[in-house]
Every structure is written in C-alpha cells, then in structure tokens.
Amino acid sequence: MKHPKDKGVCFKMDVIEEAILDMKKQVMKSSPLEQALTNALDDIDSDEEQEIKECLKELDAFKEVSPLEAKLEELKDEPKPVEVKLELKTLPSHLKYMFLEEGDNNPVIISNSLSTLEEISLIEVLKRNKEAIGWKLSDLK
C-alpha cells in the first residue's frame, strides 16, 4: 500500500455501522409473521408460536381459487377529466376579469376603463385569436 502524496488526506476504518446493525437486530424484534416468513422461528416464545399457528390455520381455511374460476378484470388507461377550479386573485380597481368562454372559463384581464362596446369588441377579437395567444387551461398546471 502506498501513502498518498497529499499529507492532508486521512484514512479511517468505520466499524460503527456494523455495530449499529448488530444493536438494531438485538433491540428491534420482528413480528411473529415476519419471523415465520424469514425462518427465524428459533427466537420465538410459546405465545408467539401459538399466534403463528393460528395465522396458519386461518390461511389454510381459505378456499383456493383455480385459474379457471378466477375473474380477471382488465384495467383501462382512460384519462380522467380533470376539473380545475381557478382561484382568481383580487385585482386592482383599474382592472377586471372577463371570460372568453361560458362558465367562467378562459379568464382574461382587461382595463376597467373600457366602454361596453370596447369590451365586447376586445373579447370578440380575443375569442377569434385565442389559438394565436397560446392560452390553454393545461398551461396553468
């Protein structure tokens, strides 16, 4: 083994992790079922052994279903429609929300100082060009 040229390098052997794992095994006992599944029946007492026997009796009581009787259900990957409720923030007094679609969908913010005719004209232009604007509800996610 060669020593490194850099004198600032330190070598160490860590045995603490191994000691921690040994202590963990001693302190934390596994459940009776886990012991049965891992063939660790040597360390169980009579109460735990009785509990394991009861569990095995209950498992044996279940009826086995043959592959011909088994019912298989095919899962479908249909995307569920996602309903997103928009939380509209309070706007300053000089602005207001208008919606490009029915049911408060596709909100836009416009000036509060527009006349009714100007609002209608602006909304019509926005509706005609909403693809060009690139506004989509999916963009909000």
Short mmCIF file of C-alpha atoms in Angstrom, two decimals:
data_model
loop_
_atom_site.label_atom_id
_atom_site.label_comp_id
_atom_site.label_asym_id
_atom_site.label_seq_id
_atom_site.Cartn_x
_atom_site.Cartn_y
_atom_site.Cartn_z
CA MET A 1 0.00 0.00 0.00
CA LYS A 2 1.37 3.38 -0.93
CA HIS A 3 0.88 6.53 1.06
CA PRO A 4 -0.68 9.40 -0.78
CA LYS A 5 1.48 12.34 -1.69
CA ASP A 6 -1.02 14.72 -0.15
CA LYS A 7 -0.36 14.80 3.59
CA GLY A 8 -3.85 16.24 4.27
CA VAL A 9 -5.63 13.01 3.28
CA CYS A 10 -6.88 10.91 6.16
CA PHE A 11 -7.68 7.19 6.09
CA LYS A 12 -10.04 5.54 8.55
CA MET A 13 -11.91 2.29 9.01
CA ASP A 14 -15.51 2.62 10.05
CA VAL A 15 -16.77 -0.18 12.26
CA ILE A 16 -19.56 1.89 13.76
CA GLU A 17 -22.07 0.95 11.04
CA GLU A 18 -21.57 -2.75 11.70
CA ALA A 19 -22.01 -2.22 15.45
CA ILE A 20 -25.21 -0.23 14.85
CA LEU A 21 -26.68 -3.02 12.70
CA ASP A 22 -25.88 -5.59 15.40
CA MET A 23 -27.55 -3.46 18.09
CA LYS A 24 -30.55 -2.83 15.86
CA LYS A 25 -31.07 -6.57 15.43
CA GLN A 26 -30.93 -7.05 19.19
CA VAL A 27 -33.25 -4.16 20.09
CA MET A 28 -35.85 -4.41 17.34
CA LYS A 29 -37.63 -7.75 17.31
CA SER A 30 -39.59 -8.59 14.21
CA SER A 31 -43.27 -9.55 14.28
CA PRO A 32 -44.22 -13.24 14.54
CA LEU A 33 -45.35 -13.25 10.91
CA GLU A 34 -42.06 -11.76 9.76
CA GLN A 35 -40.17 -14.32 11.82
CA ALA A 36 -42.17 -17.14 10.21
CA LEU A 37 -41.56 -15.77 6.74
CA THR A 38 -37.83 -15.43 7.31
CA ASN A 39 -37.48 -18.83 9.03
CA ALA A 40 -36.43 -17.17 12.25
CA LEU A 41 -38.51 -19.49 14.43
CA ASP A 42 -35.63 -20.20 16.79
CA ASP A 43 -36.07 -16.98 18.79
CA ILE A 44 -39.83 -17.10 19.40
CA ASP A 45 -41.58 -17.83 22.67
CA SER A 46 -44.64 -20.04 23.15
CA ASP A 47 -47.18 -17.18 22.82
CA GLU A 48 -45.71 -16.10 19.52
CA GLU A 49 -45.61 -19.72 18.34
CA GLN A 50 -49.31 -20.09 19.16
CA GLU A 51 -50.09 -16.88 17.27
CA ILE A 52 -48.23 -18.18 14.22
CA LYS A 53 -50.15 -21.48 14.35
CA GLU A 54 -53.47 -19.57 14.47
CA CYS A 55 -52.45 -17.47 11.48
CA LEU A 56 -51.51 -20.59 9.52
CA LYS A 57 -54.86 -22.24 10.38
CA GLU A 58 -56.72 -19.16 9.11
CA LEU A 59 -54.69 -19.20 5.90
CA ASP A 60 -55.41 -22.91 5.39
CA ALA A 61 -59.15 -22.25 5.85
CA PHE A 62 -59.29 -20.03 2.77
CA LYS A 63 -60.55 -21.71 -0.37
CA GLU A 64 -58.06 -21.85 -3.20
CA VAL A 65 -59.40 -20.42 -6.44
CA SER A 66 -58.43 -22.29 -9.56
CA PRO A 67 -57.17 -20.28 -12.54
CA LEU A 68 -60.34 -21.19 -14.47
CA GLU A 69 -62.57 -19.74 -11.73
CA ALA A 70 -60.51 -16.63 -11.25
CA LYS A 71 -62.04 -13.48 -12.66
CA LEU A 72 -59.65 -11.14 -14.36
CA GLU A 73 -60.56 -7.53 -14.85
CA GLU A 74 -58.74 -5.54 -17.48
CA LEU A 75 -57.66 -2.14 -16.34
CA LYS A 76 -58.17 0.67 -18.78
CA ASP A 77 -55.88 3.61 -19.10
CA GLU A 78 -58.59 6.17 -19.65
CA PRO A 79 -57.55 9.60 -18.55
CA LYS A 80 -60.00 11.04 -16.10
CA PRO A 81 -61.22 14.52 -16.88
CA VAL A 82 -59.53 16.95 -14.60
CA GLU A 83 -61.69 19.72 -13.29
CA VAL A 84 -59.59 22.67 -12.32
CA LYS A 85 -61.19 25.42 -10.30
CA LEU A 86 -59.34 28.63 -10.94
CA GLU A 87 -58.71 30.84 -7.96
CA LEU A 88 -58.89 34.33 -9.31
CA LYS A 89 -56.91 36.88 -7.39
CA THR A 90 -58.27 40.22 -6.39
CA LEU A 91 -57.32 42.78 -8.99
CA PRO A 92 -56.54 46.48 -8.58
CA SER A 93 -59.53 48.75 -9.13
CA HIS A 94 -58.43 49.74 -12.67
CA LEU A 95 -58.56 46.10 -13.90
CA LYS A 96 -61.26 43.43 -14.15
CA TYR A 97 -61.77 39.84 -15.31
CA MET A 98 -63.65 38.88 -18.46
CA PHE A 99 -64.15 35.32 -19.68
CA LEU A 100 -63.72 34.04 -23.22
CA GLU A 101 -65.99 31.01 -22.63
CA GLU A 102 -69.17 30.20 -20.76
CA GLY A 103 -68.94 29.06 -17.15
CA ASP A 104 -66.10 31.36 -16.16
CA ASN A 105 -63.58 29.58 -18.40
CA ASN A 106 -60.55 31.19 -20.02
CA PRO A 107 -60.28 34.37 -17.97
CA VAL A 108 -58.57 37.46 -19.31
CA ILE A 109 -57.75 40.68 -17.53
CA ILE A 110 -58.85 43.88 -19.17
CA SER A 111 -58.93 47.53 -18.27
CA ASN A 112 -61.86 48.71 -16.20
CA SER A 113 -61.98 52.00 -18.11
CA LEU A 114 -63.16 50.44 -21.41
CA SER A 115 -66.65 51.18 -22.60
CA THR A 116 -69.13 48.31 -23.05
CA LEU A 117 -68.70 48.45 -26.84
CA GLU A 118 -64.89 48.37 -26.47
CA GLU A 119 -65.13 45.40 -24.09
CA ILE A 120 -67.34 43.44 -26.48
CA SER A 121 -65.03 44.21 -29.41
CA LEU A 122 -61.93 43.21 -27.44
CA ILE A 123 -63.49 39.94 -26.25
CA GLU A 124 -64.56 39.06 -29.82
CA VAL A 125 -61.02 39.65 -31.10
CA LEU A 126 -59.55 37.57 -28.26
CA LYS A 127 -62.03 34.72 -28.88
CA ARG A 128 -61.17 34.64 -32.60
CA ASN A 129 -57.44 34.61 -31.88
CA LYS A 130 -57.17 32.57 -28.71
CA GLU A 131 -55.12 29.87 -30.50
CA ALA A 132 -52.64 32.53 -31.57
CA ILE A 133 -52.47 33.79 -28.00
CA GLY A 134 -51.50 30.26 -26.93
CA TRP A 135 -53.59 30.37 -23.80
CA LYS A 136 -54.65 26.94 -22.61
CA LEU A 137 -56.03 25.74 -19.33
CA SER A 138 -53.39 22.97 -19.35
CA ASP A 139 -50.68 25.65 -19.27
CA LEU A 140 -51.78 26.64 -15.78
CA LYS A 141 -50.92 23.27 -14.26
#
